[in-house]
Amino acid sequence: MAKKDVGVNIWALVMWAYRAVIVGFSGWYTWTSLTEFHDWNLVSNFAYLTQITNALVLVFYFGWLVKALLNGARRTADFSPEIRGFVVLLASMVGLLFNTLLGPVEGWPSTVAHIIVPALVVGDWLLFGGNQNRIRRWVPITWLLPVLAYLGYYIWFSTSGGYERPYPFLNPTADDFLQWVALLALAFLTGAYLVYFVGKLVGRIRLGSRSTRR
């Protein structure tokens, strides 16, 4: 086996192990949240963007791990870059928003959900895969549509009367609610295009390194 092939195989194994770590942390937090924090109440559990994000991270990367086990990590392409970019956006925004608006982080579960998982997912975007640069420039705008759907669910949940509002600063009945929505929409849109441009840069660097090796 050529040295080049050995290096590629080792890097594929490192990628699989890295993503298995992501699955481990996001899976542990999702299980802990469902069983200990919300007693299997899906309505309240998924009123929190942190819980939605960690569950989505778990499903996305677990699906890739299974696919890689069946086909081999080296030959297993990433899922759609559009979906992958959206997962990166959610994870990074959960970490950023919690640590700026709701922090500080207290306890191991919060550390996992708001620091470790976001950092690992962003690291995966920077280090692995080869499809980051294939996202079209209008796609990041569409990433706001699921966030708007979540906002609708959040408004219902917060005003239904049976549950405590997940985020104190985001009160649908307060006068500054629309201001907060506008600020958060701007933050998510900015984050979406930051993910997009970083992905383009990473893709170009990777393509350049491949052409150099040839």
CSV table of C-alpha atoms in Angstrom, one decimal:
chain,number,residue,atom,x,y,z
A,1,MET,CA,0.0,0.0,0.0
A,2,ALA,CA,1.4,3.4,-1.0
A,3,LYS,CA,2.3,5.9,1.7
A,4,LYS,CA,-0.4,8.3,0.4
A,5,ASP,CA,-3.1,5.6,0.8
A,6,VAL,CA,-1.9,4.9,4.3
A,7,GLY,CA,-2.2,8.6,5.2
A,8,VAL,CA,-5.6,8.8,3.7
A,9,ASN,CA,-6.8,5.8,5.6
A,10,ILE,CA,-5.5,7.1,8.9
A,11,TRP,CA,-7.1,10.5,8.4
A,12,ALA,CA,-10.4,8.7,7.6
A,13,LEU,CA,-10.1,6.8,10.8
A,14,VAL,CA,-9.4,10.0,12.8
A,15,MET,CA,-12.5,11.6,11.2
A,16,TRP,CA,-14.7,8.6,12.2
A,17,ALA,CA,-13.3,8.6,15.8
A,18,TYR,CA,-13.8,12.4,16.0
A,19,ARG,CA,-17.4,12.2,14.9
A,20,ALA,CA,-18.0,9.2,17.2
A,21,VAL,CA,-17.0,11.6,20.0
A,22,ILE,CA,-19.6,14.1,18.8
A,23,VAL,CA,-22.3,11.4,18.8
A,24,GLY,CA,-21.2,10.4,22.3
A,25,PHE,CA,-21.5,13.8,23.8
A,26,SER,CA,-24.7,14.9,22.0
A,27,GLY,CA,-26.3,11.5,22.7
A,28,TRP,CA,-25.5,11.7,26.4
A,29,TYR,CA,-26.9,15.2,26.7
A,30,THR,CA,-30.1,14.3,24.7
A,31,TRP,CA,-30.7,11.3,26.9
A,32,THR,CA,-30.0,13.3,30.1
A,33,SER,CA,-32.3,16.1,29.0
A,34,LEU,CA,-35.2,13.7,28.1
A,35,THR,CA,-34.9,11.5,31.2
A,36,GLU,CA,-33.7,13.8,34.0
A,37,PHE,CA,-34.7,17.4,33.0
A,38,HIS,CA,-38.0,16.8,31.3
A,39,ASP,CA,-39.2,13.3,32.4
A,40,TRP,CA,-39.8,12.3,28.8
A,41,ASN,CA,-42.0,15.3,28.1
A,42,LEU,CA,-41.2,16.0,24.5
A,43,VAL,CA,-43.3,19.1,24.4
A,44,SER,CA,-41.2,20.9,27.0
A,45,ASN,CA,-37.9,19.3,26.0
A,46,PHE,CA,-38.0,20.5,22.5
A,47,ALA,CA,-39.1,24.0,23.4
A,48,TYR,CA,-35.4,24.6,24.0
A,49,LEU,CA,-33.2,25.3,21.1
A,50,THR,CA,-30.3,23.6,22.9
A,51,GLN,CA,-32.2,20.3,23.1
A,52,ILE,CA,-33.3,20.5,19.5
A,53,THR,CA,-29.8,21.2,18.3
A,54,ASN,CA,-28.2,18.4,20.3
A,55,ALA,CA,-30.8,15.9,19.0
A,56,LEU,CA,-30.2,17.1,15.5
A,57,VAL,CA,-26.4,16.8,15.9
A,58,LEU,CA,-26.9,13.3,17.3
A,59,VAL,CA,-29.1,12.2,14.3
A,60,PHE,CA,-26.9,13.8,11.7
A,61,TYR,CA,-23.5,12.4,12.9
A,62,PHE,CA,-24.9,9.0,14.0
A,63,GLY,CA,-26.3,8.6,10.5
A,64,TRP,CA,-22.9,9.3,9.0
A,65,LEU,CA,-21.2,6.8,11.4
A,66,VAL,CA,-23.5,4.0,10.4
A,67,LYS,CA,-23.1,4.8,6.7
A,68,ALA,CA,-19.3,4.9,7.2
A,69,LEU,CA,-19.3,1.5,9.0
A,70,LEU,CA,-21.2,0.0,6.1
A,71,ASN,CA,-19.2,1.6,3.3
A,72,GLY,CA,-15.9,2.5,4.9
A,73,ALA,CA,-15.1,6.0,6.2
A,74,ARG,CA,-12.7,6.7,3.3
A,75,ARG,CA,-15.4,6.1,0.7
A,76,THR,CA,-18.3,7.7,2.6
A,77,ALA,CA,-19.1,11.1,1.5
A,78,ASP,CA,-20.7,13.6,3.8
A,79,PHE,CA,-24.4,14.2,3.7
A,80,SER,CA,-25.7,17.3,1.9
A,81,PRO,CA,-23.5,20.4,2.6
A,82,GLU,CA,-26.7,22.4,3.0
A,83,ILE,CA,-27.9,20.2,5.9
A,84,ARG,CA,-24.4,20.0,7.4
A,85,GLY,CA,-24.0,23.8,7.3
A,86,PHE,CA,-27.4,24.2,9.0
A,87,VAL,CA,-26.3,21.8,11.8
A,88,VAL,CA,-23.1,23.8,12.2
A,89,LEU,CA,-25.1,27.1,12.3
A,90,LEU,CA,-27.4,25.8,15.1
A,91,ALA,CA,-24.6,24.3,17.2
A,92,SER,CA,-22.5,27.5,17.0
A,93,MET,CA,-25.4,29.8,17.7
A,94,VAL,CA,-26.5,27.7,20.7
A,95,GLY,CA,-23.0,28.1,22.2
A,96,LEU,CA,-22.7,31.8,21.4
A,97,LEU,CA,-26.2,32.8,22.5
A,98,PHE,CA,-26.2,30.8,25.7
A,99,ASN,CA,-22.8,32.1,26.8
A,100,THR,CA,-23.6,35.7,26.0
A,101,LEU,CA,-27.2,36.0,27.1
A,102,LEU,CA,-27.9,33.2,29.6
A,103,GLY,CA,-24.5,32.1,31.0
A,104,PRO,CA,-22.3,31.4,32.7
A,105,VAL,CA,-22.3,27.7,32.1
A,106,GLU,CA,-22.9,25.7,35.3
A,107,GLY,CA,-22.7,21.9,35.7
A,108,TRP,CA,-21.5,19.2,33.3
A,109,PRO,CA,-24.6,18.9,31.2
A,110,SER,CA,-24.6,22.6,30.4
A,111,THR,CA,-20.9,22.4,29.6
A,112,VAL,CA,-21.5,19.6,27.2
A,113,ALA,CA,-24.4,21.2,25.5
A,114,HIS,CA,-23.2,24.8,25.3
A,115,ILE,CA,-19.4,24.4,25.0
A,116,ILE,CA,-18.2,21.0,24.1
A,117,VAL,CA,-20.7,20.0,21.4
A,118,PRO,CA,-20.6,23.4,19.6
A,119,ALA,CA,-16.8,23.4,19.6
A,120,LEU,CA,-16.7,19.9,18.2
A,121,VAL,CA,-19.2,20.6,15.5
A,122,VAL,CA,-17.4,23.8,14.4
A,123,GLY,CA,-14.1,21.9,14.5
A,124,ASP,CA,-15.6,19.2,12.3
A,125,TRP,CA,-16.6,21.9,9.8
A,126,LEU,CA,-13.0,23.2,9.7
A,127,LEU,CA,-11.2,19.9,9.7
A,128,PHE,CA,-13.1,17.2,7.8
A,129,GLY,CA,-15.1,16.6,4.7
A,130,GLY,CA,-14.8,18.1,1.3
A,131,ASN,CA,-18.2,19.6,0.5
A,132,GLN,CA,-18.2,22.8,2.5
A,133,ASN,CA,-17.6,24.9,-0.6
A,134,ARG,CA,-20.5,23.5,-2.6
A,135,ILE,CA,-23.2,25.6,-0.8
A,136,ARG,CA,-24.8,28.1,-3.1
A,137,ARG,CA,-24.9,31.7,-1.9
A,138,TRP,CA,-28.6,31.9,-1.3
A,139,VAL,CA,-28.8,28.7,0.8
A,140,PRO,CA,-27.9,30.4,4.1
A,141,ILE,CA,-31.1,32.4,3.9
A,142,THR,CA,-33.1,29.2,3.9
A,143,TRP,CA,-31.5,28.1,7.1
A,144,LEU,CA,-33.6,30.8,8.9
A,145,LEU,CA,-36.9,29.0,7.9
A,146,PRO,CA,-36.6,26.2,10.4
A,147,VAL,CA,-35.6,28.8,13.0
A,148,LEU,CA,-38.8,30.7,12.3
A,149,ALA,CA,-40.8,27.5,12.6
A,150,TYR,CA,-39.1,27.0,16.0
A,151,LEU,CA,-40.1,30.6,17.0
A,152,GLY,CA,-43.7,29.8,16.2
A,153,TYR,CA,-43.5,26.8,18.5
A,154,TYR,CA,-41.7,28.8,21.1
A,155,ILE,CA,-44.5,31.5,21.1
A,156,TRP,CA,-47.2,28.8,21.5
A,157,PHE,CA,-45.3,27.1,24.3
A,158,SER,CA,-44.6,30.3,26.2
A,159,THR,CA,-48.1,31.6,26.0
A,160,SER,CA,-50.0,28.3,26.5
A,161,GLY,CA,-50.1,28.8,30.3
A,162,GLY,CA,-49.0,25.3,31.3
A,163,TYR,CA,-45.2,25.8,31.0
A,164,GLU,CA,-42.5,28.2,32.1
A,165,ARG,CA,-41.0,30.4,29.4
A,166,PRO,CA,-37.7,28.8,28.3
A,167,TYR,CA,-35.8,32.1,27.8
A,168,PRO,CA,-36.5,35.0,30.1
A,169,PHE,CA,-35.3,37.6,27.7
A,170,LEU,CA,-37.6,36.4,24.9
A,171,ASN,CA,-41.1,37.1,26.2
A,172,PRO,CA,-43.8,37.1,23.5
A,173,THR,CA,-46.0,39.3,25.6
A,174,ALA,CA,-43.4,42.0,26.3
A,175,ASP,CA,-43.1,45.2,24.4
A,176,ASP,CA,-39.5,44.5,23.3
A,177,PHE,CA,-40.3,41.0,21.9
A,178,LEU,CA,-40.2,42.1,18.2
A,179,GLN,CA,-36.9,43.9,18.8
A,180,TRP,CA,-35.4,40.7,20.2
A,181,VAL,CA,-36.8,38.7,17.3
A,182,ALA,CA,-35.2,41.2,14.9
A,183,LEU,CA,-31.8,41.1,16.7
A,184,LEU,CA,-31.8,37.3,16.8
A,185,ALA,CA,-32.8,37.1,13.1
A,186,LEU,CA,-29.9,39.3,12.3
A,187,ALA,CA,-27.5,37.3,14.5
A,188,PHE,CA,-28.6,34.0,12.8
A,189,LEU,CA,-28.3,35.5,9.3
A,190,THR,CA,-24.9,36.8,10.1
A,191,GLY,CA,-23.9,33.4,11.6
A,192,ALA,CA,-25.3,31.6,8.5
A,193,TYR,CA,-23.1,33.6,6.1
A,194,LEU,CA,-20.1,33.2,8.4
A,195,VAL,CA,-20.6,29.5,8.2
A,196,TYR,CA,-21.0,29.8,4.4
A,197,PHE,CA,-17.8,31.9,3.9
A,198,VAL,CA,-15.7,29.8,6.2
A,199,GLY,CA,-16.9,26.7,4.4
A,200,LYS,CA,-15.8,28.3,1.0
A,201,LEU,CA,-12.4,29.2,2.5
A,202,VAL,CA,-11.9,25.7,3.9
A,203,GLY,CA,-13.0,24.1,0.6
A,204,ARG,CA,-10.5,26.2,-1.4
A,205,ILE,CA,-7.6,25.4,0.9
A,206,ARG,CA,-8.4,21.7,0.7
A,207,LEU,CA,-8.6,21.8,-3.1
A,208,GLY,CA,-5.4,23.7,-3.2
A,209,SER,CA,-3.6,21.2,-1.0
A,210,ARG,CA,-4.9,18.3,-3.2
A,211,SER,CA,-3.6,19.9,-6.4
A,212,THR,CA,-0.3,20.5,-4.8
A,213,ARG,CA,0.1,16.9,-3.8
A,214,ARG,CA,-0.6,15.8,-7.4
